[in-house]
Amino acid sequence: MANQPSSYPILCASFNQDNSCFAIGTREGFKIFDCNTGRLLYERVAGAFIIVEMLFSSSLLAIVGAGEQPSLSPRRLCLFNTVTGVALEELNFLTSILAVRMNKERLIVILQEKTFIYDINSLKILDTIDTVPNPKGLCAFSPSLDGSYLALPASTTKGSLLVYNVSDLRLHCEIDAHRSPLAVLSLSSGGTYIATASEQGTMIRIHLVSDATKSYSFRRGSYSSNIFSLSFAPAAELPDILLATSSSGSVHVFSLGSPSNQRSSGLLGSIKVPHTINDALDPAQHCILHHAVPAGVRSNTLIRKIEKFDETATPEHVVLRATIPMITYGGYFLEYVYNVNHQNKSSWTLEREFNLLTAETSSLP
């Protein structure tokens, strides 16, 4: 989601489709980092950018200026080649661009009341969707060509959403997820599940996209909070966990299933999870890392990698390990490792932390 220029040194932050790299936009330009090593791969000083989106690990970027320089209009989308340093194409719109999403077939451009779907190779407009007012550019997009779905808000007064199949260019379903307006949407990598949170921020719900049925419902907390990001663990089918970050500075992990093939071990242990749940699940399925980042500082987080072990494979009897990188808009990168042992006990370790604004292409954190 695009952010209006603010006091944050980072104006935008996004991970690429396979979680191997991430990009940030600042008032000076934009940077691309390797998510595995933390190495700065590319930097361009050219003014303020409010959107920087990668197409996997290719040299193609979709960039949008913040409007702080006359040449960097927030109404102009530039498709930029990092190898040649040349703009390949520019698309101009009547209103500000709020979000951009891509896969190997489609380019999605989100405006406040319209969404454009392009063929990414020819840049031919395939469809134009009239939307409810969407000033934050809320959307979710699954990059998989087998389940290429786009989710957009369907109402400004309640938490309903529309899911489009952008391969077939048709409306797939409508989902009524919350009573309050939506704040965050996130699709699993294969487009099988969608997670949502409302502006109230107390409940997080997961729906099966194929038939629009609710599969899980989790209570994040009793008090309202701004949910900054939702992220599924990478998985071909049912992800193991869902991650959420909020304005409280906490990271929440919700279990969606057993992290191992052994029925007696994992996050849920012997707890039976029904297919459809009406409200909050057992607290054993909700783990929290408090003060992961300073309260109030916006962050973008995902689950980069999931590893599963036999409980005898590690001295700590770890059965699930998740690698969780975080980008704070205050200018820092953090990477946590989340472990769960055979007794369903969890632990967190901060593995890496460095300043994104001072990183140089020759440095390796």
CSV table of C-alpha atoms in Angstrom, one decimal:
chain,number,residue,atom,x,y,z
A,1,MET,CA,0.0,0.0,0.0
A,2,ALA,CA,1.3,3.4,-0.9
A,3,ASN,CA,1.9,5.8,1.9
A,4,GLN,CA,1.6,9.6,1.8
A,5,PRO,CA,4.8,11.4,2.4
A,6,SER,CA,5.3,11.6,6.2
A,7,SER,CA,8.0,12.1,8.8
A,8,TYR,CA,9.2,8.5,8.3
A,9,PRO,CA,12.5,8.3,6.4
A,10,ILE,CA,11.2,5.3,4.5
A,11,LEU,CA,8.2,6.1,2.3
A,12,CYS,CA,7.5,2.6,1.0
A,13,ALA,CA,8.7,-0.9,1.6
A,14,SER,CA,7.8,-4.1,-0.3
A,15,PHE,CA,9.0,-7.7,-0.6
A,16,ASN,CA,9.2,-9.3,-4.1
A,17,GLN,CA,6.9,-12.2,-5.0
A,18,ASP,CA,9.2,-15.1,-3.9
A,19,ASN,CA,10.5,-13.3,-0.7
A,20,SER,CA,14.1,-13.3,-2.0
A,21,CYS,CA,14.5,-9.5,-2.1
A,22,PHE,CA,12.9,-6.3,-0.8
A,23,ALA,CA,12.8,-2.7,-2.0
A,24,ILE,CA,12.4,0.6,-0.1
A,25,GLY,CA,11.7,4.1,-1.3
A,26,THR,CA,13.0,7.2,0.4
A,27,ARG,CA,13.1,10.9,-0.2
A,28,GLU,CA,16.5,10.5,-1.9
A,29,GLY,CA,15.7,7.5,-4.2
A,30,PHE,CA,15.2,3.7,-3.8
A,31,LYS,CA,17.2,0.7,-2.8
A,32,ILE,CA,17.0,-3.1,-3.4
A,33,PHE,CA,18.3,-5.6,-0.8
A,34,ASP,CA,18.9,-9.3,-0.9
A,35,CYS,CA,16.5,-10.7,1.8
A,36,ASN,CA,18.7,-13.8,2.5
A,37,THR,CA,22.0,-11.9,3.1
A,38,GLY,CA,20.9,-8.3,3.7
A,39,ARG,CA,23.3,-7.1,1.0
A,40,LEU,CA,22.4,-3.9,-0.8
A,41,LEU,CA,22.0,-4.9,-4.4
A,42,TYR,CA,21.0,-1.7,-6.1
A,43,GLU,CA,20.6,1.9,-5.3
A,44,ARG,CA,19.4,4.9,-7.3
A,45,VAL,CA,19.4,8.5,-6.1
A,46,ALA,CA,16.7,10.2,-8.1
A,47,GLY,CA,14.2,11.9,-5.7
A,48,ALA,CA,11.4,10.7,-3.5
A,49,PHE,CA,9.5,7.5,-4.4
A,50,ILE,CA,6.3,6.3,-2.8
A,51,ILE,CA,6.0,3.0,-4.7
A,52,VAL,CA,8.8,0.6,-5.6
A,53,GLU,CA,7.6,-2.9,-6.7
A,54,MET,CA,9.8,-5.7,-8.0
A,55,LEU,CA,8.9,-8.5,-10.5
A,56,PHE,CA,10.5,-11.5,-8.7
A,57,SER,CA,14.3,-11.1,-9.0
A,58,SER,CA,14.2,-9.6,-12.5
A,59,SER,CA,15.6,-6.2,-13.5
A,60,LEU,CA,12.1,-4.8,-13.9
A,61,LEU,CA,10.7,-2.3,-11.3
A,62,ALA,CA,7.4,-0.5,-11.1
A,63,ILE,CA,8.1,2.9,-9.5
A,64,VAL,CA,6.0,5.9,-8.7
A,65,GLY,CA,7.2,9.3,-7.5
A,66,ALA,CA,6.0,10.9,-4.3
A,67,GLY,CA,5.3,14.2,-6.1
A,68,GLU,CA,8.1,16.1,-4.2
A,69,GLN,CA,9.9,16.7,-7.5
A,70,PRO,CA,8.1,17.9,-10.7
A,71,SER,CA,9.4,15.0,-12.7
A,72,LEU,CA,8.2,12.4,-10.2
A,73,SER,CA,4.4,12.7,-10.3
A,74,PRO,CA,2.4,10.4,-8.2
A,75,ARG,CA,0.1,10.0,-11.3
A,76,ARG,CA,2.9,8.5,-13.4
A,77,LEU,CA,3.9,4.8,-13.3
A,78,CYS,CA,7.4,4.1,-14.6
A,79,LEU,CA,8.5,0.6,-15.6
A,80,PHE,CA,12.3,0.8,-15.0
A,81,ASN,CA,15.2,-1.5,-15.9
A,82,THR,CA,17.8,-1.6,-13.2
A,83,VAL,CA,20.4,-3.1,-15.6
A,84,THR,CA,20.3,-0.3,-18.2
A,85,GLY,CA,19.1,2.4,-15.8
A,86,VAL,CA,16.5,3.3,-18.4
A,87,ALA,CA,12.7,3.8,-18.2
A,88,LEU,CA,11.1,1.1,-20.4
A,89,GLU,CA,7.6,2.6,-20.4
A,90,GLU,CA,5.6,5.2,-18.6
A,91,LEU,CA,1.8,5.1,-17.9
A,92,ASN,CA,0.0,8.3,-16.9
A,93,PHE,CA,-3.3,8.5,-14.9
A,94,LEU,CA,-5.7,11.2,-14.0
A,95,THR,CA,-5.4,10.6,-10.2
A,96,SER,CA,-2.6,9.4,-7.9
A,97,ILE,CA,-1.5,5.8,-8.1
A,98,LEU,CA,-2.0,4.2,-4.7
A,99,ALA,CA,-0.7,0.6,-5.3
A,100,VAL,CA,0.9,-1.5,-8.0
A,101,ARG,CA,1.1,-5.3,-8.1
A,102,MET,CA,2.7,-7.6,-10.7
A,103,ASN,CA,3.2,-11.2,-11.8
A,104,LYS,CA,4.6,-12.7,-15.0
A,105,GLU,CA,1.3,-12.0,-16.8
A,106,ARG,CA,-0.4,-9.1,-15.2
A,107,LEU,CA,0.2,-5.5,-14.1
A,108,ILE,CA,-2.3,-4.2,-11.6
A,109,VAL,CA,-2.6,-0.4,-10.9
A,110,ILE,CA,-4.8,0.8,-8.1
A,111,LEU,CA,-6.3,4.3,-8.0
A,112,GLN,CA,-8.8,5.6,-5.5
A,113,GLU,CA,-11.9,4.6,-7.5
A,114,LYS,CA,-10.5,2.6,-10.4
A,115,THR,CA,-8.3,-0.5,-10.8
A,116,PHE,CA,-6.6,-1.2,-14.1
A,117,ILE,CA,-5.5,-4.7,-15.2
A,118,TYR,CA,-2.8,-4.8,-17.9
A,119,ASP,CA,-1.1,-7.5,-19.9
A,120,ILE,CA,2.4,-7.0,-18.5
A,121,ASN,CA,4.1,-7.9,-21.8
A,122,SER,CA,2.1,-5.7,-24.2
A,123,LEU,CA,0.8,-3.2,-21.6
A,124,LYS,CA,-2.6,-3.5,-23.2
A,125,ILE,CA,-5.5,-2.7,-20.9
A,126,LEU,CA,-7.4,-5.9,-20.3
A,127,ASP,CA,-10.0,-4.6,-17.8
A,128,THR,CA,-11.0,-1.6,-15.8
A,129,ILE,CA,-12.7,-2.1,-12.5
A,130,ASP,CA,-14.8,0.6,-10.9
A,131,THR,CA,-14.3,0.4,-7.1
A,132,VAL,CA,-15.7,2.0,-4.0
A,133,PRO,CA,-13.5,4.9,-2.7
A,134,ASN,CA,-10.2,3.2,-1.7
A,135,PRO,CA,-8.0,6.1,-0.5
A,136,LYS,CA,-5.4,3.8,1.1
A,137,GLY,CA,-5.0,1.6,-2.0
A,138,LEU,CA,-6.0,-1.5,-0.2
A,139,CYS,CA,-5.6,-4.7,-2.2
A,140,ALA,CA,-4.2,-8.2,-2.1
A,141,PHE,CA,-2.7,-10.1,-5.1
A,142,SER,CA,-1.5,-13.6,-5.4
A,143,PRO,CA,1.4,-13.9,-7.9
A,144,SER,CA,0.8,-17.5,-8.8
A,145,LEU,CA,-0.3,-18.1,-12.3
A,146,ASP,CA,-2.4,-21.0,-11.2
A,147,GLY,CA,-4.4,-18.9,-8.7
A,148,SER,CA,-3.9,-15.3,-9.8
A,149,TYR,CA,-6.5,-13.5,-7.7
A,150,LEU,CA,-6.9,-9.8,-6.9
A,151,ALA,CA,-8.9,-8.7,-3.8
A,152,LEU,CA,-10.3,-5.2,-3.4
A,153,PRO,CA,-12.6,-3.6,-0.8
A,154,ALA,CA,-16.3,-3.8,-1.7
A,155,SER,CA,-17.7,-1.3,0.8
A,156,THR,CA,-16.6,1.8,2.8
A,157,THR,CA,-18.9,1.0,5.7
A,158,LYS,CA,-18.3,-2.7,6.4
A,159,GLY,CA,-15.5,-5.2,5.8
A,160,SER,CA,-16.6,-6.9,2.6
A,161,LEU,CA,-14.3,-7.6,-0.3
A,162,LEU,CA,-14.5,-8.6,-4.0
A,163,VAL,CA,-12.1,-11.3,-5.3
A,164,TYR,CA,-11.3,-11.2,-9.0
A,165,ASN,CA,-9.6,-13.8,-11.2
A,166,VAL,CA,-7.2,-11.7,-13.2
A,167,SER,CA,-6.2,-14.5,-15.5
A,168,ASP,CA,-9.8,-15.1,-16.7
A,169,LEU,CA,-10.8,-11.4,-16.1
A,170,ARG,CA,-13.9,-12.2,-14.1
A,171,LEU,CA,-15.4,-11.6,-10.6
A,172,HIS,CA,-14.8,-14.8,-8.6
A,173,CYS,CA,-16.7,-14.1,-5.3
A,174,GLU,CA,-17.6,-11.6,-2.7
A,175,ILE,CA,-16.7,-12.2,1.0
A,176,ASP,CA,-18.3,-10.5,4.0
A,177,ALA,CA,-15.4,-10.7,6.5
A,178,HIS,CA,-16.0,-8.0,9.1
A,179,ARG,CA,-18.6,-5.5,10.4
A,180,SER,CA,-16.1,-2.6,10.3
A,181,PRO,CA,-14.2,-1.4,7.1
A,182,LEU,CA,-11.2,-3.3,6.0
A,183,ALA,CA,-7.7,-2.3,7.0
A,184,VAL,CA,-5.5,-5.1,5.6
A,185,LEU,CA,-5.9,-7.8,3.0
A,186,SER,CA,-3.4,-10.6,2.3
A,187,LEU,CA,-3.6,-13.6,-0.1
A,188,SER,CA,-1.6,-16.8,0.4
A,189,SER,CA,1.1,-17.3,-2.3
A,190,GLY,CA,-1.0,-19.8,-4.2
A,191,GLY,CA,-4.2,-17.8,-3.9
A,192,THR,CA,-5.9,-20.4,-1.8
A,193,TYR,CA,-6.6,-18.4,1.3
A,194,ILE,CA,-7.2,-14.7,2.1
A,195,ALA,CA,-6.6,-13.1,5.5
A,196,THR,CA,-8.3,-9.9,6.5
A,197,ALA,CA,-8.4,-7.4,9.4
A,198,SER,CA,-10.7,-4.5,9.9
A,199,GLU,CA,-10.0,-1.0,11.1
A,200,GLN,CA,-11.0,-2.1,14.6
A,201,GLY,CA,-8.0,-4.5,14.5
A,202,THR,CA,-9.2,-7.0,17.2
A,203,MET,CA,-10.2,-9.9,14.9
A,204,ILE,CA,-8.3,-11.5,12.0
A,205,ARG,CA,-10.2,-13.8,9.7
A,206,ILE,CA,-9.2,-16.3,7.0
A,207,HIS,CA,-11.4,-17.4,4.2
A,208,LEU,CA,-11.0,-20.1,1.6
A,209,VAL,CA,-11.1,-18.3,-1.7
A,210,SER,CA,-12.5,-21.2,-3.8
A,211,ASP,CA,-15.9,-21.0,-2.1
A,212,ALA,CA,-15.7,-17.9,0.0
A,213,THR,CA,-16.1,-19.8,3.3
A,214,LYS,CA,-14.6,-18.8,6.6
A,215,SER,CA,-11.9,-21.2,7.7
A,216,TYR,CA,-10.4,-19.5,10.8
A,217,SER,CA,-11.0,-16.6,13.1
A,218,PHE,CA,-8.5,-15.3,15.5
A,219,ARG,CA,-8.7,-12.6,18.2
A,220,ARG,CA,-5.6,-10.4,18.2
A,221,GLY,CA,-6.5,-8.6,21.3
A,222,SER,CA,-9.3,-6.9,23.2
A,223,TYR,CA,-8.3,-3.3,22.4
A,224,SER,CA,-8.3,-1.7,19.0
A,225,SER,CA,-5.1,-1.5,17.1
A,226,ASN,CA,-3.9,-0.6,13.6
A,227,ILE,CA,-2.9,-3.8,11.8
A,228,PHE,CA,0.0,-2.9,9.5
A,229,SER,CA,0.6,-6.3,7.7
A,230,LEU,CA,-0.6,-9.8,7.4
A,231,SER,CA,1.5,-12.6,5.9
A,232,PHE,CA,1.0,-16.3,5.3
A,233,ALA,CA,3.8,-18.7,5.6
A,234,PRO,CA,5.0,-19.9,2.1
A,235,ALA,CA,3.2,-23.1,1.2
A,236,ALA,CA,1.6,-24.8,-1.8
A,237,GLU,CA,-1.6,-25.6,0.1
A,238,LEU,CA,-2.5,-24.8,3.7
A,239,PRO,CA,0.2,-22.5,5.3
A,240,ASP,CA,1.3,-23.5,8.8
A,241,ILE,CA,1.1,-20.0,10.3
A,242,LEU,CA,-0.2,-16.5,9.7
A,243,LEU,CA,1.8,-13.4,10.9
A,244,ALA,CA,0.4,-10.0,11.9
A,245,THR,CA,2.0,-6.8,12.9
A,246,SER,CA,0.3,-3.9,14.6
A,247,SER,CA,0.8,-0.3,15.8
A,248,SER,CA,1.5,-1.7,19.3
A,249,GLY,CA,4.9,-2.9,18.1
A,250,SER,CA,4.0,-6.5,18.6
A,251,VAL,CA,4.2,-9.5,16.2
A,252,HIS,CA,1.5,-12.0,16.4
A,253,VAL,CA,1.7,-15.6,15.1
A,254,PHE,CA,-1.4,-17.7,14.6
A,255,SER,CA,-1.3,-21.4,13.9
A,256,LEU,CA,-3.3,-22.8,11.0
A,257,GLY,CA,-2.4,-26.4,11.4
A,258,SER,CA,0.1,-28.8,12.8
A,259,PRO,CA,3.7,-28.0,11.8
A,260,SER,CA,4.7,-31.6,11.5
A,261,ASN,CA,3.3,-34.8,10.2
A,262,GLN,CA,3.2,-36.3,13.7
A,263,ARG,CA,-0.2,-35.9,15.2
A,264,SER,CA,1.1,-35.5,18.8
A,265,SER,CA,3.6,-32.7,18.1
A,266,GLY,CA,3.5,-29.2,16.8
A,267,LEU,CA,1.9,-25.9,17.6
A,268,LEU,CA,-1.5,-27.4,18.2
A,269,GLY,CA,-0.5,-30.7,19.8
A,270,SER,CA,-3.6,-32.7,20.5
A,271,ILE,CA,-5.9,-29.8,20.0
A,272,LYS,CA,-8.4,-30.5,17.2
A,273,VAL,CA,-9.0,-27.6,14.9
A,274,PRO,CA,-12.5,-27.5,13.3
A,275,HIS,CA,-12.8,-26.6,9.7
A,276,THR,CA,-14.9,-23.6,10.4
A,277,ILE,CA,-14.6,-21.6,13.6
A,278,ASN,CA,-17.0,-18.8,14.6
A,279,ASP,CA,-14.8,-16.8,16.9
A,280,ALA,CA,-11.5,-16.8,18.7
A,281,LEU,CA,-9.5,-20.0,18.9
A,282,ASP,CA,-7.6,-21.4,21.9
A,283,PRO,CA,-4.7,-19.1,23.1
A,284,ALA,CA,-2.3,-22.0,22.4
A,285,GLN,CA,-2.6,-21.1,18.8
A,286,HIS,CA,-1.7,-17.4,19.3
A,287,CYS,CA,1.9,-16.4,20.2
A,288,ILE,CA,3.1,-12.8,20.6
A,289,LEU,CA,6.4,-11.1,20.5
A,290,HIS,CA,6.0,-7.9,22.4
A,291,HIS,CA,8.1,-4.8,21.5
A,292,ALA,CA,9.5,-6.2,18.3
A,293,VAL,CA,9.6,-2.7,17.0
A,294,PRO,CA,8.8,0.7,18.6
A,295,ALA,CA,5.1,1.2,19.2
A,296,GLY,CA,3.5,3.4,16.5
A,297,VAL,CA,6.2,2.8,13.9
A,298,ARG,CA,4.8,1.3,10.7
A,299,SER,CA,6.4,-2.0,9.6
A,300,ASN,CA,6.2,-4.5,6.8
A,301,THR,CA,6.8,-8.1,7.7
A,302,LEU,CA,6.5,-11.5,6.2
A,303,ILE,CA,7.5,-15.1,6.7
A,304,ARG,CA,10.4,-15.7,4.4
A,305,LYS,CA,11.0,-19.4,5.2
A,306,ILE,CA,9.5,-22.3,7.1
A,307,GLU,CA,11.5,-25.3,8.2
A,308,LYS,CA,10.1,-28.4,9.8
A,309,PHE,CA,12.1,-31.0,11.8
A,310,ASP,CA,11.6,-34.3,13.5
A,311,GLU,CA,11.6,-33.5,17.2
A,312,THR,CA,14.8,-35.5,17.7
A,313,ALA,CA,16.7,-33.6,14.9
A,314,THR,CA,17.8,-30.6,17.0
A,315,PRO,CA,19.0,-30.4,20.6
A,316,GLU,CA,16.1,-28.1,21.5
A,317,HIS,CA,13.6,-30.5,20.0
A,318,VAL,CA,12.4,-27.8,17.5
A,319,VAL,CA,9.7,-29.0,15.2
A,320,LEU,CA,9.0,-25.7,13.4
A,321,ARG,CA,11.2,-22.8,12.6
A,322,ALA,CA,10.1,-19.6,10.8
A,323,THR,CA,12.4,-16.9,9.5
A,324,ILE,CA,10.7,-13.5,9.8
A,325,PRO,CA,12.2,-10.3,8.3
A,326,MET,CA,10.8,-7.0,9.2
A,327,ILE,CA,11.2,-3.6,7.6
A,328,THR,CA,10.4,-0.6,9.8
A,329,TYR,CA,9.6,2.7,8.2
A,330,GLY,CA,11.9,4.2,10.8
A,331,GLY,CA,14.7,2.9,8.6
A,332,TYR,CA,15.7,-0.5,10.1
A,333,PHE,CA,15.7,-4.1,9.0
A,334,LEU,CA,15.3,-6.8,11.6
A,335,GLU,CA,15.1,-10.6,11.2
A,336,TYR,CA,13.6,-12.8,13.9
A,337,VAL,CA,13.7,-16.6,14.1
A,338,TYR,CA,10.6,-18.1,15.7
A,339,ASN,CA,11.0,-21.7,17.0
A,340,VAL,CA,8.3,-24.1,18.3
A,341,ASN,CA,9.4,-27.3,20.1
A,342,HIS,CA,7.7,-30.6,20.6
A,343,GLN,CA,5.9,-29.4,23.7
A,344,ASN,CA,4.3,-26.5,21.8
A,345,LYS,CA,6.6,-23.9,23.5
A,346,SER,CA,7.7,-21.1,21.4
A,347,SER,CA,10.8,-18.8,21.5
A,348,TRP,CA,12.1,-15.8,19.5
A,349,THR,CA,15.6,-14.8,18.6
A,350,LEU,CA,16.7,-11.6,16.9
A,351,GLU,CA,19.2,-12.8,14.3
A,352,ARG,CA,20.0,-9.6,12.4
A,353,GLU,CA,19.5,-5.9,12.6
A,354,PHE,CA,20.9,-3.0,10.5
A,355,ASN,CA,20.2,0.5,9.3
A,356,LEU,CA,18.7,0.5,5.8
A,357,LEU,CA,19.5,4.1,5.2
A,358,THR,CA,23.3,3.8,5.8
A,359,ALA,CA,23.8,0.5,4.0
A,360,GLU,CA,26.2,0.6,1.1
A,361,THR,CA,26.5,-1.7,-1.9
A,362,SER,CA,29.8,-3.0,-0.6
A,363,SER,CA,28.6,-3.8,2.9
A,364,LEU,CA,27.4,-7.1,4.1
A,365,PRO,CA,25.6,-7.1,7.5
